XYZ file of C-alpha atoms in Angstrom:
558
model
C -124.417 85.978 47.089
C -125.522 89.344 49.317
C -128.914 88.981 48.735
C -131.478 86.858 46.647
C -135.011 87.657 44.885
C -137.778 85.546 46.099
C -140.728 85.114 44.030
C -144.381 83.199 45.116
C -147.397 83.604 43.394
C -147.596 87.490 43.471
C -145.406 88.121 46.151
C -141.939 90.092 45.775
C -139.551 90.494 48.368
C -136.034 90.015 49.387
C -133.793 88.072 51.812
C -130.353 87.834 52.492
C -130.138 85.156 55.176
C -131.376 81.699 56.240
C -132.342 83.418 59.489
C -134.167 86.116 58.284
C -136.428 83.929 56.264
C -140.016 84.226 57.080
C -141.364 80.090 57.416
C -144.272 81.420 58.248
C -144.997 83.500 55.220
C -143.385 80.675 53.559
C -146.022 78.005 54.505
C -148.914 80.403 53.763
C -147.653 80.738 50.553
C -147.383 77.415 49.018
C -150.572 76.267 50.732
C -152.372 78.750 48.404
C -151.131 77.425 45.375
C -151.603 73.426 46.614
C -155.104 74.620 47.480
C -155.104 76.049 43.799
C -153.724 72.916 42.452
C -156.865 70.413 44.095
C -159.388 73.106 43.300
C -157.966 72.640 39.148
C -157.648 68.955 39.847
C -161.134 68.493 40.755
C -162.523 71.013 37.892
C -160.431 68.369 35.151
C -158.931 71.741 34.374
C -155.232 69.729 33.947
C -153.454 72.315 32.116
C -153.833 75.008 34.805
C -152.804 72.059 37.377
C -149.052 72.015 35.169
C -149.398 75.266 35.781
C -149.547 75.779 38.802
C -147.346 73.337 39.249
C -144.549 75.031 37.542
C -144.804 77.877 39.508
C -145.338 76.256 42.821
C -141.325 74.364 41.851
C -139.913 77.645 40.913
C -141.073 79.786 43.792
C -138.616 80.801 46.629
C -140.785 79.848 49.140
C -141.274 76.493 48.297
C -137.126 76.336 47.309
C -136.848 77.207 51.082
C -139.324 75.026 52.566
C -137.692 71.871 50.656
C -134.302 72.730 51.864
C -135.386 73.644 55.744
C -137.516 69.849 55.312
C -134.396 67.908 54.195
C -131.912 69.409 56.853
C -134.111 69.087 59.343
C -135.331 65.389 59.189
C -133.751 62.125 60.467
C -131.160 62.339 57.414
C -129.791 64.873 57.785
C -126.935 64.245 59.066
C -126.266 61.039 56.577
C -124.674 61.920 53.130
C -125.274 60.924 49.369
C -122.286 59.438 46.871
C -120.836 63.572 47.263
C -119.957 63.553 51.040
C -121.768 66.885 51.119
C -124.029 67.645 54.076
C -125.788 71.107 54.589
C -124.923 71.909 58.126
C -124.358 75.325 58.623
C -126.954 78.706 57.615
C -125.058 79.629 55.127
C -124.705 76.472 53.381
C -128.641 75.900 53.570
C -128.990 79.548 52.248
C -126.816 78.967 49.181
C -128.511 75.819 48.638
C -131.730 77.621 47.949
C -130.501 79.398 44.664
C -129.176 76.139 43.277
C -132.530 74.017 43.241
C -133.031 74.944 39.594
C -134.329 72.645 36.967
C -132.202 74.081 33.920
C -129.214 71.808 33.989
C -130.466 70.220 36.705
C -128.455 66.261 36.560
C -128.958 64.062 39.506
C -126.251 62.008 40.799
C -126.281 58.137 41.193
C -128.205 56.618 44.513
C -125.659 55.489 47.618
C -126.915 52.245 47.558
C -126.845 50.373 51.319
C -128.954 47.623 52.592
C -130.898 46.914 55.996
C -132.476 43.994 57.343
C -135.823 43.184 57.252
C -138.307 41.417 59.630
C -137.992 37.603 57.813
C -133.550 38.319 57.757
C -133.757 39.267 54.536
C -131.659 42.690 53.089
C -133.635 45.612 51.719
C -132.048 47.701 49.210
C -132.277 51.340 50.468
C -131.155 54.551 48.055
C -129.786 57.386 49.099
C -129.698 60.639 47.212
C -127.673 63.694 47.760
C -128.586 66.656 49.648
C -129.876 68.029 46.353
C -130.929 65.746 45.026
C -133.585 65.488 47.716
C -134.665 69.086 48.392
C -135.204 68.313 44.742
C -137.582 65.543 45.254
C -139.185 67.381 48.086
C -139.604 70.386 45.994
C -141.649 68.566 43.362
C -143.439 66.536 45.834
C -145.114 69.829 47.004
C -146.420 70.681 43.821
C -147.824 66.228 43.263
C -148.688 65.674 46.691
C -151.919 67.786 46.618
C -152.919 65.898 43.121
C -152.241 62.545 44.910
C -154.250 62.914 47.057
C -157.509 64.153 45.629
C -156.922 61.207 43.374
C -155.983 58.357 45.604
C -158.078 55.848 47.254
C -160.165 56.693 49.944
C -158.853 53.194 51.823
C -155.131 53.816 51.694
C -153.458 54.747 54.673
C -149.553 54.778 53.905
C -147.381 57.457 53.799
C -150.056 59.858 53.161
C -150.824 63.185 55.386
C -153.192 62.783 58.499
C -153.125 59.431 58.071
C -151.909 55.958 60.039
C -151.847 52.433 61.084
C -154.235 53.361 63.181
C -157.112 54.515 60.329
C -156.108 51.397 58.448
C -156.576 49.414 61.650
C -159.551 50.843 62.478
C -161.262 50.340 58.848
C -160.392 46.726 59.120
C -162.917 46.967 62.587
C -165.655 49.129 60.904
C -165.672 46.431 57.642
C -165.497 43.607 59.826
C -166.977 43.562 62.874
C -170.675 42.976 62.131
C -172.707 40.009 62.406
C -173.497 40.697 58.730
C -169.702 41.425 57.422
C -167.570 39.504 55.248
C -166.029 36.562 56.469
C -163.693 35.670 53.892
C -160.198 38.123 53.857
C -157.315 37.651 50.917
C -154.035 39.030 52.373
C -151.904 40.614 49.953
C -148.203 41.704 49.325
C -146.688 42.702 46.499
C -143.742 41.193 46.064
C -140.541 44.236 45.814
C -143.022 47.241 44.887
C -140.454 50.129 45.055
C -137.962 48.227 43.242
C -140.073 46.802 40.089
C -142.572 49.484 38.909
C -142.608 50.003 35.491
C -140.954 53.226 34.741
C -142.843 53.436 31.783
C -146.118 52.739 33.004
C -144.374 56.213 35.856
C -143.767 57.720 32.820
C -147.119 57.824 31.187
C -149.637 57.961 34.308
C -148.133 60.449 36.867
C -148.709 64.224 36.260
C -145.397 65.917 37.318
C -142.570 67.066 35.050
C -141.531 64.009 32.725
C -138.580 65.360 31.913
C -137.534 65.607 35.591
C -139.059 62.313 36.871
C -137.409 60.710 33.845
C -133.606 62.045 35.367
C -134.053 60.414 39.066
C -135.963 57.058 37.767
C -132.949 56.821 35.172
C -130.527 58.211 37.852
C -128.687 54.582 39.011
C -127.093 53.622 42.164
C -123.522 53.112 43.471
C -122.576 49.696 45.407
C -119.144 49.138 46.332
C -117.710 51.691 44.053
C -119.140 50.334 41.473
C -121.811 52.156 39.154
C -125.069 50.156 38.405
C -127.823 51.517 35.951
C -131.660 51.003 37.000
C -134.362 49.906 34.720
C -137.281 49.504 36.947
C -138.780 50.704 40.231
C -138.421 53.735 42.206
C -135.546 53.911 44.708
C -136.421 53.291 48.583
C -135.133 56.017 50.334
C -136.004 58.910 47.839
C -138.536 61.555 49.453
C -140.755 60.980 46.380
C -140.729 57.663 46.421
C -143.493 56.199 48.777
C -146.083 58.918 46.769
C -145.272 57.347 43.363
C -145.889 53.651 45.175
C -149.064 54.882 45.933
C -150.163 56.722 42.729
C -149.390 53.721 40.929
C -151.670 51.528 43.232
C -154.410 54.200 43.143
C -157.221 52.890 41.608
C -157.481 49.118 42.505
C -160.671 50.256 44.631
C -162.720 52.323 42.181
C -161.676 48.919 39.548
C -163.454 47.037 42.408
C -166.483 48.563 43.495
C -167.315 49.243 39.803
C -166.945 45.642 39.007
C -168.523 43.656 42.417
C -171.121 46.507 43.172
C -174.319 45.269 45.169
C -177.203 44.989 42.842
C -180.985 44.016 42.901
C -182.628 41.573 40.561
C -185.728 40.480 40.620
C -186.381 41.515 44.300
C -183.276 39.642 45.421
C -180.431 41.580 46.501
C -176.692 40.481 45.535
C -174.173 41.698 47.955
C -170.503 40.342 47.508
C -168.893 42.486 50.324
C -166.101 43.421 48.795
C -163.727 46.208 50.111
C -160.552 46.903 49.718
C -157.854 48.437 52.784
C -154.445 49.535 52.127
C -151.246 50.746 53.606
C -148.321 50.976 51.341
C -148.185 47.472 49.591
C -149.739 45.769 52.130
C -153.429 45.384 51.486
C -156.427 43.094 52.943
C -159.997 42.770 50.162
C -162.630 41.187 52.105
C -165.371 38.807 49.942
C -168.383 36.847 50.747
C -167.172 33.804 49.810
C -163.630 32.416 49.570
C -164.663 31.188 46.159
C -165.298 35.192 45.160
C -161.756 35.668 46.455
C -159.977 32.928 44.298
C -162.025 32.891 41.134
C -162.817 36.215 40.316
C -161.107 39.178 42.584
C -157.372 37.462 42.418
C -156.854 37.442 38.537
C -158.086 41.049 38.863
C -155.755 42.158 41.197
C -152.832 40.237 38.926
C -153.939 41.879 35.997
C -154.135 45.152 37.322
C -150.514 44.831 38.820
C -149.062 43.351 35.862
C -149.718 46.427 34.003
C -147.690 48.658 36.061
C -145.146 45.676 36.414
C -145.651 44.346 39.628
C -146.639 40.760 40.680
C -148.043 39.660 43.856
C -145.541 37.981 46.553
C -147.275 34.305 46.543
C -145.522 33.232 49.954
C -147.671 36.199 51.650
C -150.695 36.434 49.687
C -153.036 34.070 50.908
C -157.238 33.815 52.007
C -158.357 33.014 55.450
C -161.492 32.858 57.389
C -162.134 35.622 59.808
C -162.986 32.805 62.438
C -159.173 31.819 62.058
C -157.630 35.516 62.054
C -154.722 37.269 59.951
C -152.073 39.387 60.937
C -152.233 43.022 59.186
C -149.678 46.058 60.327
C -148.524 44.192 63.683
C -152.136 43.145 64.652
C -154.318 39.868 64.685
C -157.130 40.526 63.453
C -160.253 37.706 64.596
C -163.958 36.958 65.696
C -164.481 35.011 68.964
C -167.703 33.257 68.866
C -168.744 36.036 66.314
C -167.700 39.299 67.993
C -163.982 40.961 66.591
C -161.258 41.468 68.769
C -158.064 43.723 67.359
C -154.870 42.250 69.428
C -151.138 42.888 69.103
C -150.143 40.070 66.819
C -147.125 37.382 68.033
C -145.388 37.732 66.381
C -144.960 41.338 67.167
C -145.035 40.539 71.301
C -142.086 38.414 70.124
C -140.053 40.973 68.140
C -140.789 43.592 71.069
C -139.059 41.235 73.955
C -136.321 40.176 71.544
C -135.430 44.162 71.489
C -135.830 44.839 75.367
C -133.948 41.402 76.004
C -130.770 42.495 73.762
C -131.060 45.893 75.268
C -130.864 44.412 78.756
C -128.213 41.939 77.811
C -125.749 44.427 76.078
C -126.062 47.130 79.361
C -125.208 44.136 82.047
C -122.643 46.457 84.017
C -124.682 49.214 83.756
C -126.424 51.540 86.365
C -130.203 51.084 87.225
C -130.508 54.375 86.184
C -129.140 54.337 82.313
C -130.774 51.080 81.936
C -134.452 52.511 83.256
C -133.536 55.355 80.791
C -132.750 52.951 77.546
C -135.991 50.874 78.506
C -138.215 53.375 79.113
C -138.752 55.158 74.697
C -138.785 51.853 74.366
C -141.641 50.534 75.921
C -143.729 53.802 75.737
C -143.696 53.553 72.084
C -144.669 50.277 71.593
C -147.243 50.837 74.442
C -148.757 53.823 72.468
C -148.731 51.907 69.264
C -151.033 49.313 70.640
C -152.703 51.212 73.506
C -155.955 51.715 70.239
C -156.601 47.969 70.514
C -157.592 45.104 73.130
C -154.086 44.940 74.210
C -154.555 45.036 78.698
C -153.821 40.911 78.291
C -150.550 41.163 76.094
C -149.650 44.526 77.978
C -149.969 42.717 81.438
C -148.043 39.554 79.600
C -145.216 41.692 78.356
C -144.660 43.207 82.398
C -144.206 40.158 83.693
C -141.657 38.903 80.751
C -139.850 41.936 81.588
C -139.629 41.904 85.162
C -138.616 38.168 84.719
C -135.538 39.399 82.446
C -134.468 42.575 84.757
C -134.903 39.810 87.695
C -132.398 37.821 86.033
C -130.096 40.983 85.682
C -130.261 42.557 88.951
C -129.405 38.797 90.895
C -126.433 38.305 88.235
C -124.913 41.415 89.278
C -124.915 40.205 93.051
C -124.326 36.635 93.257
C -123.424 35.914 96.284
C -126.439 37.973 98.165
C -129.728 36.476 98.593
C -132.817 37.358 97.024
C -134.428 39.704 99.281
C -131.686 41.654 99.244
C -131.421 41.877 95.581
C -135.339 42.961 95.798
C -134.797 45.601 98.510
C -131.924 47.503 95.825
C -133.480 47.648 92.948
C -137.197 47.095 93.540
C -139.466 48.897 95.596
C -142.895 49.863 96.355
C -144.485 53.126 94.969
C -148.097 53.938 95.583
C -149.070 50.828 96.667
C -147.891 48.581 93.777
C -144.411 46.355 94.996
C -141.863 45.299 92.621
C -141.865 48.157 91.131
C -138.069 48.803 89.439
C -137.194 52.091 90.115
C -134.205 54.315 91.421
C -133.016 57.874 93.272
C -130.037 59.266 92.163
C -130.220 61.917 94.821
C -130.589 60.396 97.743
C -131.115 64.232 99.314
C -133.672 64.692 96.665
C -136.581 61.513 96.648
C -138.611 63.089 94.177
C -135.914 63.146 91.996
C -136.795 59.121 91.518
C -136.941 57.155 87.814
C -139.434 54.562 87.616
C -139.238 51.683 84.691
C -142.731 52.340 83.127
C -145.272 49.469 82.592
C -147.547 49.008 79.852
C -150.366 47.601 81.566
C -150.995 51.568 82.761
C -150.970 52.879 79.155
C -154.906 53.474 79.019
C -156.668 51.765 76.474
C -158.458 54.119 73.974
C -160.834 54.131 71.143
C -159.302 55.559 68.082
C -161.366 58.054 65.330
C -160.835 57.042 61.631
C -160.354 59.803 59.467
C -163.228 59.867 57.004
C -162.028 58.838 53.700
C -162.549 61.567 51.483
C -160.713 64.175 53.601
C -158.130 65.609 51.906
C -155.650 67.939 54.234
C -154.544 70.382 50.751
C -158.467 70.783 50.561
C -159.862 74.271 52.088
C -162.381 72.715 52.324
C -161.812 70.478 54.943
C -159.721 73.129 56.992
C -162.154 73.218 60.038
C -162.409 69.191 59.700
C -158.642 68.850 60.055
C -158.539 72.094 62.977
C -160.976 70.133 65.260
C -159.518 66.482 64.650
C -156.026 67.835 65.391
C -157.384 69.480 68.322
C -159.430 66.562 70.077
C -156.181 64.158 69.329
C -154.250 66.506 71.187
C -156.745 66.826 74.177
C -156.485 62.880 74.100
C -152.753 62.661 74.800
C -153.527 65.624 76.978
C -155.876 63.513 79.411
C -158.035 65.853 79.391
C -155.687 68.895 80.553
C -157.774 71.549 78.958
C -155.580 74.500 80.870
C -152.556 72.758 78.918
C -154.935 73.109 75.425
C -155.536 76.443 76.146
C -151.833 77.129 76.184
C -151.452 75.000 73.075
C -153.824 77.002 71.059
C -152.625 80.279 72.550
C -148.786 79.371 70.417
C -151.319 78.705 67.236
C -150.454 75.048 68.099
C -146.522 75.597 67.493
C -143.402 75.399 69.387
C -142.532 79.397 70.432
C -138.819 77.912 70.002
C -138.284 76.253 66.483
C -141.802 77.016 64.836
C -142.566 73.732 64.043
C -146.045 71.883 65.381
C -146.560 70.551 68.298
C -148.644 67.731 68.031
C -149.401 64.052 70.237
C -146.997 62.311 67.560
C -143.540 63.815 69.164
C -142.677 64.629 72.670
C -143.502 68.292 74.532
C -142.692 69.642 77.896
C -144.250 72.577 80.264
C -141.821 75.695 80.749
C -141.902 78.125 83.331
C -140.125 81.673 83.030
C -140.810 84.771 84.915
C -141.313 87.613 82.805
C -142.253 91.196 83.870
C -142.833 89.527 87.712
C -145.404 87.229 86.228
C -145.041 83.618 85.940
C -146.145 82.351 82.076
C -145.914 78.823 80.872
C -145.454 77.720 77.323
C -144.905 74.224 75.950
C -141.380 73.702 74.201
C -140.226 70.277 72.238
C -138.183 68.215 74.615
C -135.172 68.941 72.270
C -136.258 72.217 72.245
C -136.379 72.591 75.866
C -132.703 71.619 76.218
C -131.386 73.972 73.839
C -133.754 76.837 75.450
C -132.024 76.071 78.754
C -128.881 76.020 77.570
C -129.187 79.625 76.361
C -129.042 80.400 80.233
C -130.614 84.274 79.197
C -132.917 85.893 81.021
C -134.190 88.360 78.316
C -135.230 85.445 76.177
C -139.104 85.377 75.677
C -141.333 82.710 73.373
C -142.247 84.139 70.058
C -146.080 84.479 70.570
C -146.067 86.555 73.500
């Protein structure tokens, strides 16, 4: 194929390469029509949302977006039942003209299994290449409806929003002296895998006749083809935005039916509210007897009807003065005031990682170990660094140091423990015992220091409100200055480096895509016409920049 007709909205043009295709123009394109599709949404005008949707899955733009999204990810490089990966331009290219939906059959689901936290096996699906530029392709044109429908207290796998929102709801709903007290933890027990596909069927407004192919699509387990009846497969790019259409709506059922009322002069407040993330959800009540009698049997009837059931070993009520565990956090009052701590269960599952990593790298140098250690701690460091977490931070240093203690005297037994100390700890700005290294011995700034998680600086997170909706024009400027002020946070308050940030319209000069305080950036230097300029480059970026070794090469905003 020389060349091939792209088609958006009311733009014409060609291409004839994967290289020569704007993403730019791309993007700017099928935001219009999402922005189109939540306008229609919110006007009830439905048919002109099908519409719209239509043309949004058969526009080149959005073909080329949902191929670029599926070789670009994590899975990229893993393969569906066909073997076939898209690695080279050409490949990707070609793949463009084939996402059509005449004659469009999906093949079965590779079906594989991982563990999960209690040792039990997950069933995970995964598609071909197609099949999921497919999925992404029509996710584009439902995601925007999704979320001007969904709950304005669900937090998973939505855009511009986290554990940390969810986390921080939990605070705002709790923490006063005049909150509920009461909490019923819920899980539903297997959501992806027993939604009704009927209940899909009827209820979510995307192409039928599509959805109908990938729910009735089947998987593959040890060469062996099995059919599938029920549920959405995890693993499938659509997936987690069907879970949470079909658990849209448990809040509006609640506030409608335990709204606060007056009669008589008396005022009847039952503090109900609802926070979710994926299947996991807490409803706070005034009274534990509100929790059992009356919201339960709604929840059950309102998951029965898309055919799910509550998990009964993990559903349970507690008493804030007693604490629950929700996302990797304890949640509890101390004498009345709330404290949000890294659960233990979660301390416990952290140390079992760094111990295995320490144990399986026991002939190893300082250096590679520091080096394996380090992503390790800084992430779980940053996911807690929102809460009270300085006592289980300062806890979690000294279980380390006790475990690298143990490794550096087992690789010296026979010399004494000051000399073990003097090799592989040392003291750096006035803190001793600090395990560190130089691998140039010429060179002692070139030294690699095992970070600690008591310095990760404790922060105070802001919740997104819950009505913002990122497909929304509306709330462009909302979205502009939150994104901003959460990158001045990981920035510490650089603004020289912000300035820089904004001056790349917040992008990586290198691949295009954002840069943002969710993936890690680095500061380049390069001379250009005698004048030093400075850009920030993804870390992966940055390696394959130097690697070009060309002098001529500039960033693509200057």
């Amino acid at each position: 194929m020389n060349e091939l007709e792209i088609s958006c909205a009311s733009t014409d043009r060609k291409s004839n390469a994967w290289d020569s295709i704007d993403w730019l123009r791309c993007e700017i394109a099928v935001k219009k029509l999402q922005a189109r599709i939540v306008k229609a949404q919110k006007e009830g005008r439905y048919g002109k949302v099908k519409a719209l949707q239509w043309m949004l899955t058969h526009s080149f733009y959005a073909k080329a977006l949902a191929v670029k999204r599926v070789t670009s990810n994590k899975g990229k490089k893993t393969a569906g039942v066909d073997r076939v990966l898209w690695k080279t331009p050409k490949a990707k290219f070609q793949a463009i003209s084939e996402l059509k939906r005449r004659g469009y059959n999906p093949q079965p689901l590779k079906r594989v299994y991982i563990s999960k936290k209690n040792g039990k096996q997950r069933p995970l699906g995964i598609p071909t290449m197609k099949d999921r530029a497919m999925q992404a392709l029509y996710l584009m044109a439902l995601e925007p409806v999704a979320e001007t429908t969904a709950d304005n207290n669900s937090y998973g796998f939505r855009k511009e929003r986290s554990t940390f929102d969810a986390r921080e709801q939990c605070f705002c709903v709790l923490a006063k002296d005049v909150s509920p007290e009461w909490i019923l933890e819920g899980d539903i027990k297997g959501c992806f895998d027993h939604i009704s596909h009927e209940w899909l069927l009827n209820n979510i407004p995307m192409d039928k006749v599509m959805l109908r192919k990938w729910l009735n699509s089947g998987f593959v387990y040890n060469s062996e083809l099995f059919p599938t009846v029920e549920g959405t497969p995890q693993g499938g790019i659509i997936s987690p935005t069907l879970a949470n259409m079909t658990l849209d709506g448990l809040e509006a059922v609640l506030k409608r039916r335990f709204k606060t009322h007056c009669k008589k002069g008396v005022y009847t407040s039952y503090k109900v509210h609802l926070i979710r993330y994926a299947d996991d959800f807490v409803i706070t009540g005034a009274s534990k007897e509100l929790l059992q009698n009356e919201i339960l049997p709604i929840v059950r009837e309102f998951l029965h009807a898309r055919g799910l059931t509550l998990s009964e070993e993990k559903t349970k009520i507690t008493h804030i003065g007693k604490g629950f565990d929700f996302l990797g956090y304890n949640i509890r009052k101390y004498n009345g005031k709330l404290l949000i701590k890294p659960s233990k269960e979660s301390l416990k599952r952290f140390m079992v990682k760094i111990r295995e990593t320490i144990e399986a790298h026991k002939g190893a140098k300082q250096e590679s170990l520091i080096r394996l250690l380090n992503p390790i701690i800084t992430g779980w460091a940053n996911y807690y660094r929102y809460s009270v977490s300085s006592k289980t931070f300062r806890k979690a240093d000294k279980l380390i140091f006790e475990k690298l203690w143990q490794w550096a005297q087992r690789r010296h037994p026979k010399k004494g423990k000051y000399w073990v100390a003097d090799k592989y700890f040392h003291k750096i700005n006035n803190r001793k015992w600090t395990f560190a290294v130089t691998p140039n011995k010429r060179k002692p700034e070139s030294i690699i220091v095992l970070k600690r998680l008591y310095d990760t600086k404790i922060k105070r997170f802001v919740k997104i409100k819950g009505d913002a909706n990122p497909y929304d024009p509306q709330w462009k400027e909302y979205f502009e200055h939150r994104e901003t002020y959460k990158m001045l946070q990981s920035l510490n308050g650089y603004k020289s480096l912000l300035h820089l940030w904004k001056r790349q319209q917040r992008c990586c000069p290198y691949c295009g895509e954002p840069i943002d305080n969710e993936h890690s950036w680095s500061v380049v230097k390069q001379l250009t016409n005698n004048r030093m300029d400075s850009f920030l480059l993804h870390d992966g970026c940055r390696r394959s920049y130097y690697q070009l070794k060309t002098e001529d090469y500039e960033p693509a905003f200057m």
